[in-house]
Amino acid sequence: MSDERDIQAHDLVHEQSLIGINHVGRDFVGPDGVAVTALSDINLEIRPGELVSVIGPSGCGKTTLLRLISGLDAPQRGSVTFKGHPIEGPNPERGYVFQQGSLFPWLTVEENVAFGLKAQGVYSGRKGEVAEYLGKVGLTGFEQSYPHQISGGMAQRVAIARALIDRPKVLLLDEPMGALDSFTRADLQDTLLDLWELYHMTMILVTHDVDEAIYLGNRVVIMTPRPGRIKEIVPIDLAHRDRVSDDFAAYRKLLLTKLHFETQKTAENHSGEEQ
């Protein structure tokens, strides 16, 4: 079966950007009081319905980039826009799934998913959706369980359902599978693809895993080590998302080569600074 995601991604080329990131920079003050540049001159446009993977070494600003898109943080230079308007703070239209899920331990699975609806005062009219979204992520029957009673993979599914129930236009995924075993990780990757195809939303995934970036992404954004810049954007054009295919292996080799080059270059620069 051909991959619908690639067909849909090709149809997006002429659509207006949903997210615009223009010459964005962000600095932070380190423990020693010295400013550190996390992001430098980032330029990226993301169209409606894309699934974009962002990959790069630790500390290259991937999470900072997601936080700017979500509105949890603000750029010091440049601009970040959503539907043509500057992002001025968090909004339910941009859902965020953190690496550890961030569930409330004193609430049941059902109560965690319903939390946003209650906060917005719309729970009474939409409470039936809680069971619907839990079903979409494969958690029917676990509604009354508490976070400590379920696995890490299940907790991430709860976090995804909690984000989805707000009906976001964009789902921001900050290494949601980073702490999972390989089997659970692969299963959750397929769940994300199913949800992407079902809801036709935009997804932006931060990951350290090259295979994951290829398997999920229509495009892979490669970032350089600090200061974080976009080195290259690689379109992923696969007829099938088969991890053992020759085409998949070619993309893996391409990305690993580019990432290794950047890591090696950074190490050489640091070595030169120390001499």
CSV table of C-alpha atoms in Angstrom, one decimal:
chain,number,residue,atom,x,y,z
A,1,MET,CA,0.0,0.0,0.0
A,2,SER,CA,1.4,3.4,-0.9
A,3,ASP,CA,2.1,5.9,1.8
A,4,GLU,CA,-0.8,8.4,2.0
A,5,ARG,CA,1.4,10.8,4.0
A,6,ASP,CA,3.7,11.4,1.0
A,7,ILE,CA,0.8,12.0,-1.4
A,8,GLN,CA,-0.7,14.5,1.1
A,9,ALA,CA,2.6,16.2,1.8
A,10,HIS,CA,3.0,16.8,-2.0
A,11,ASP,CA,-0.4,18.4,-2.1
A,12,LEU,CA,0.6,20.8,0.7
A,13,VAL,CA,3.3,22.6,-1.4
A,14,HIS,CA,1.1,25.4,-2.5
A,15,GLU,CA,-0.7,25.9,0.8
A,16,GLN,CA,-0.1,28.9,3.0
A,17,SER,CA,2.3,28.3,5.9
A,18,LEU,CA,0.6,27.5,9.2
A,19,ILE,CA,3.7,28.3,11.3
A,20,GLY,CA,6.4,30.8,10.3
A,21,ILE,CA,9.7,31.1,12.0
A,22,ASN,CA,11.7,34.0,10.7
A,23,HIS,CA,15.3,34.9,11.8
A,24,VAL,CA,14.7,33.7,15.3
A,25,GLY,CA,17.3,33.8,18.0
A,26,ARG,CA,17.1,32.9,21.7
A,27,ASP,CA,19.8,33.3,24.4
A,28,PHE,CA,19.9,32.0,28.0
A,29,VAL,CA,22.1,33.0,30.9
A,30,GLY,CA,24.2,30.1,32.2
A,31,PRO,CA,25.0,29.4,35.8
A,32,ASP,CA,28.2,31.4,35.5
A,33,GLY,CA,26.3,34.5,34.4
A,34,VAL,CA,27.5,34.2,30.8
A,35,ALA,CA,24.9,34.4,28.0
A,36,VAL,CA,24.6,31.3,25.9
A,37,THR,CA,23.0,31.3,22.4
A,38,ALA,CA,20.6,28.4,22.1
A,39,LEU,CA,19.1,29.3,18.7
A,40,SER,CA,20.6,31.6,16.0
A,41,ASP,CA,18.9,32.8,12.9
A,42,ILE,CA,16.3,30.0,12.6
A,43,ASN,CA,14.1,30.2,9.5
A,44,LEU,CA,11.4,27.5,8.9
A,45,GLU,CA,7.9,27.4,7.4
A,46,ILE,CA,5.5,24.6,8.3
A,47,ARG,CA,2.4,24.0,6.2
A,48,PRO,CA,-0.9,22.6,7.4
A,49,GLY,CA,-1.0,18.8,7.7
A,50,GLU,CA,2.8,18.3,7.6
A,51,LEU,CA,4.6,15.9,10.0
A,52,VAL,CA,8.0,17.4,10.5
A,53,SER,CA,10.8,15.7,12.4
A,54,VAL,CA,13.5,17.8,14.1
A,55,ILE,CA,16.8,16.1,14.9
A,56,GLY,CA,20.2,17.1,16.2
A,57,PRO,CA,22.7,16.7,19.0
A,58,SER,CA,21.8,17.3,22.7
A,59,GLY,CA,21.8,21.0,23.5
A,60,CYS,CA,21.2,22.2,20.0
A,61,GLY,CA,17.9,24.0,20.9
A,62,LYS,CA,15.3,21.5,19.6
A,63,THR,CA,13.2,21.8,22.8
A,64,THR,CA,13.7,25.6,22.8
A,65,LEU,CA,12.3,25.7,19.3
A,66,LEU,CA,9.2,23.8,20.3
A,67,ARG,CA,8.6,26.0,23.3
A,68,LEU,CA,8.7,29.1,21.0
A,69,ILE,CA,6.1,27.5,18.7
A,70,SER,CA,3.9,26.6,21.7
A,71,GLY,CA,4.1,30.1,23.2
A,72,LEU,CA,5.7,28.8,26.5
A,73,ASP,CA,8.8,31.0,25.6
A,74,ALA,CA,9.4,34.0,23.4
A,75,PRO,CA,12.1,34.8,20.9
A,76,GLN,CA,14.6,37.6,21.6
A,77,ARG,CA,15.2,38.1,17.9
A,78,GLY,CA,13.0,37.5,14.9
A,79,SER,CA,9.4,36.3,15.0
A,80,VAL,CA,7.3,33.2,15.3
A,81,THR,CA,3.8,33.3,13.8
A,82,PHE,CA,0.8,31.0,13.8
A,83,LYS,CA,-1.8,31.4,11.0
A,84,GLY,CA,0.0,34.7,10.1
A,85,HIS,CA,-0.2,36.2,13.6
A,86,PRO,CA,2.6,36.5,16.2
A,87,ILE,CA,2.5,33.9,18.9
A,88,GLU,CA,2.0,35.7,22.2
A,89,GLY,CA,1.5,32.8,24.6
A,90,PRO,CA,0.1,29.2,24.9
A,91,ASN,CA,-3.1,28.3,23.1
A,92,PRO,CA,-5.1,25.1,22.9
A,93,GLU,CA,-4.7,25.1,19.1
A,94,ARG,CA,-1.0,24.1,19.8
A,95,GLY,CA,-1.0,21.0,21.9
A,96,TYR,CA,2.2,20.0,23.7
A,97,VAL,CA,3.3,16.5,24.7
A,98,PHE,CA,6.4,16.5,27.0
A,99,GLN,CA,9.1,13.8,27.2
A,100,GLN,CA,7.9,12.4,30.5
A,101,GLY,CA,4.1,12.8,29.9
A,102,SER,CA,3.7,15.2,32.9
A,103,LEU,CA,0.5,13.5,34.2
A,104,PHE,CA,-1.0,14.6,37.4
A,105,PRO,CA,-0.4,11.7,39.8
A,106,TRP,CA,-3.4,12.3,42.0
A,107,LEU,CA,-5.8,12.1,39.0
A,108,THR,CA,-7.0,9.0,37.2
A,109,VAL,CA,-6.3,8.5,33.5
A,110,GLU,CA,-9.8,9.7,32.7
A,111,GLU,CA,-9.4,12.8,34.9
A,112,ASN,CA,-6.0,13.6,33.4
A,113,VAL,CA,-7.5,13.6,29.9
A,114,ALA,CA,-10.5,15.7,31.0
A,115,PHE,CA,-8.4,18.2,32.8
A,116,GLY,CA,-8.2,20.7,30.0
A,117,LEU,CA,-11.9,20.5,29.3
A,118,LYS,CA,-12.7,21.3,32.9
A,119,ALA,CA,-10.2,24.2,33.0
A,120,GLN,CA,-12.0,25.7,30.0
A,121,GLY,CA,-15.4,25.1,31.5
A,122,VAL,CA,-16.6,22.9,28.6
A,123,TYR,CA,-16.5,19.5,30.2
A,124,SER,CA,-20.2,19.0,30.7
A,125,GLY,CA,-20.9,19.3,27.0
A,126,ARG,CA,-17.9,17.2,25.9
A,127,LYS,CA,-17.3,14.6,28.6
A,128,GLY,CA,-18.2,11.8,26.2
A,129,GLU,CA,-15.1,12.7,24.2
A,130,VAL,CA,-12.8,11.5,27.0
A,131,ALA,CA,-13.7,7.9,26.3
A,132,GLU,CA,-13.5,8.5,22.6
A,133,TYR,CA,-9.9,9.8,22.7
A,134,LEU,CA,-8.8,7.2,25.2
A,135,GLY,CA,-10.1,4.6,22.7
A,136,LYS,CA,-8.1,6.3,19.9
A,137,VAL,CA,-4.9,5.8,21.8
A,138,GLY,CA,-5.7,2.2,22.8
A,139,LEU,CA,-6.5,2.8,26.5
A,140,THR,CA,-10.2,1.7,26.8
A,141,GLY,CA,-10.5,0.0,30.1
A,142,PHE,CA,-7.9,2.0,31.9
A,143,GLU,CA,-10.0,5.1,32.7
A,144,GLN,CA,-9.9,4.6,36.5
A,145,SER,CA,-6.2,3.7,36.7
A,146,TYR,CA,-3.8,6.1,38.2
A,147,PRO,CA,-0.4,7.1,36.6
A,148,HIS,CA,1.6,4.8,39.0
A,149,GLN,CA,-0.5,1.9,37.9
A,150,ILE,CA,0.3,2.1,34.2
A,151,SER,CA,3.4,1.7,32.1
A,152,GLY,CA,5.5,4.5,30.6
A,153,GLY,CA,4.2,3.9,27.2
A,154,MET,CA,0.6,4.0,28.4
A,155,ALA,CA,1.3,7.2,30.3
A,156,GLN,CA,2.5,8.8,27.0
A,157,ARG,CA,-0.7,7.7,25.4
A,158,VAL,CA,-2.6,9.4,28.1
A,159,ALA,CA,-0.6,12.6,27.5
A,160,ILE,CA,-1.3,12.4,23.8
A,161,ALA,CA,-5.0,11.9,24.4
A,162,ARG,CA,-5.0,14.9,26.8
A,163,ALA,CA,-3.4,17.1,24.1
A,164,LEU,CA,-5.7,15.8,21.3
A,165,ILE,CA,-9.0,16.4,23.2
A,166,ASP,CA,-8.3,20.2,22.9
A,167,ARG,CA,-8.6,19.7,19.1
A,168,PRO,CA,-5.3,21.4,18.3
A,169,LYS,CA,-4.3,22.4,14.8
A,170,VAL,CA,-0.7,21.5,15.8
A,171,LEU,CA,0.6,18.8,18.0
A,172,LEU,CA,4.1,19.4,19.4
A,173,LEU,CA,6.0,16.3,20.5
A,174,ASP,CA,9.1,16.7,22.6
A,175,GLU,CA,10.8,13.3,22.5
A,176,PRO,CA,7.7,11.6,23.8
A,177,MET,CA,9.2,8.1,23.1
A,178,GLY,CA,12.7,8.8,24.3
A,179,ALA,CA,12.4,6.8,27.5
A,180,LEU,CA,10.5,3.8,26.1
A,181,ASP,CA,11.8,0.4,25.1
A,182,SER,CA,12.1,-0.3,21.4
A,183,PHE,CA,8.9,-2.4,21.1
A,184,THR,CA,6.7,0.1,22.9
A,185,ARG,CA,8.4,2.9,20.9
A,186,ALA,CA,7.6,1.3,17.6
A,187,ASP,CA,4.0,0.7,18.7
A,188,LEU,CA,3.5,4.3,19.7
A,189,GLN,CA,5.1,5.5,16.5
A,190,ASP,CA,2.4,3.6,14.5
A,191,THR,CA,-0.3,5.1,16.8
A,192,LEU,CA,1.0,8.6,16.0
A,193,LEU,CA,0.8,7.9,12.3
A,194,ASP,CA,-2.7,6.6,12.7
A,195,LEU,CA,-3.8,9.7,14.6
A,196,TRP,CA,-2.0,11.9,12.0
A,197,GLU,CA,-4.0,10.3,9.2
A,198,LEU,CA,-7.2,10.4,11.1
A,199,TYR,CA,-7.2,14.0,12.2
A,200,HIS,CA,-5.0,15.6,9.4
A,201,MET,CA,-3.3,17.8,11.9
A,202,THR,CA,0.2,19.3,11.8
A,203,MET,CA,2.7,17.4,14.0
A,204,ILE,CA,6.2,18.6,14.9
A,205,LEU,CA,8.4,15.9,16.5
A,206,VAL,CA,11.7,16.4,18.3
A,207,THR,CA,13.8,13.3,18.5
A,208,HIS,CA,17.3,12.0,18.8
A,209,ASP,CA,16.5,8.8,16.9
A,210,VAL,CA,17.3,8.9,13.2
A,211,ASP,CA,15.1,6.0,12.3
A,212,GLU,CA,12.2,7.6,14.1
A,213,ALA,CA,12.7,10.9,12.3
A,214,ILE,CA,12.6,9.1,8.9
A,215,TYR,CA,9.7,6.8,9.8
A,216,LEU,CA,7.4,9.6,11.0
A,217,GLY,CA,8.5,12.7,9.0
A,218,ASN,CA,7.5,14.1,5.7
A,219,ARG,CA,10.6,16.4,6.2
A,220,VAL,CA,13.5,16.1,8.6
A,221,VAL,CA,15.0,19.3,9.9
A,222,ILE,CA,18.7,18.8,10.9
A,223,MET,CA,20.1,21.2,13.5
A,224,THR,CA,23.7,22.0,14.3
A,225,PRO,CA,25.1,22.0,17.8
A,226,ARG,CA,25.0,25.1,19.9
A,227,PRO,CA,24.3,27.7,18.7
A,228,GLY,CA,21.4,25.8,17.2
A,229,ARG,CA,20.9,26.6,13.5
A,230,ILE,CA,19.2,24.7,10.7
A,231,LYS,CA,21.8,22.9,8.7
A,232,GLU,CA,19.6,21.3,6.2
A,233,ILE,CA,16.0,20.2,5.6
A,234,VAL,CA,15.7,16.7,4.0
A,235,PRO,CA,12.4,15.7,2.3
A,236,ILE,CA,11.5,12.1,2.9
A,237,ASP,CA,10.0,10.5,-0.2
A,238,LEU,CA,9.3,6.8,0.5
A,239,ALA,CA,6.7,4.7,-1.2
A,240,HIS,CA,6.5,2.5,2.0
A,241,ARG,CA,7.7,3.2,5.6
A,242,ASP,CA,9.7,0.0,5.8
A,243,ARG,CA,12.7,0.2,8.1
A,244,VAL,CA,14.5,-2.6,6.3
A,245,SER,CA,14.1,-1.3,2.8
A,246,ASP,CA,17.0,-0.1,0.7
A,247,ASP,CA,15.5,3.4,0.4
A,248,PHE,CA,15.0,3.7,4.2
A,249,ALA,CA,18.6,2.6,4.7
A,250,ALA,CA,19.8,5.3,2.2
A,251,TYR,CA,18.0,8.0,4.2
A,252,ARG,CA,19.5,6.6,7.4
A,253,LYS,CA,23.0,6.8,6.0
A,254,LEU,CA,22.4,10.3,4.7
A,255,LEU,CA,21.2,11.7,8.0
A,256,LEU,CA,23.8,9.9,10.1
A,257,THR,CA,26.6,11.2,7.8
A,258,LYS,CA,25.3,14.8,8.2
A,259,LEU,CA,24.9,14.5,11.9
A,260,HIS,CA,28.3,12.9,12.4
A,261,PHE,CA,29.9,15.7,10.3
A,262,GLU,CA,28.3,18.4,12.5
A,263,THR,CA,29.3,16.6,15.8
A,264,GLN,CA,32.9,16.2,14.6
A,265,LYS,CA,33.1,19.8,13.5
A,266,THR,CA,31.9,21.0,16.8
A,267,ALA,CA,34.4,18.8,18.7
A,268,GLU,CA,37.3,20.2,16.5
A,269,ASN,CA,36.1,23.8,17.2
A,270,HIS,CA,36.1,23.2,20.9
A,271,SER,CA,39.5,21.6,20.8
A,272,GLY,CA,40.9,24.6,19.0
A,273,GLU,CA,39.4,27.0,21.5
A,274,GLU,CA,41.1,25.1,24.4
A,275,GLN,CA,44.6,25.3,22.8
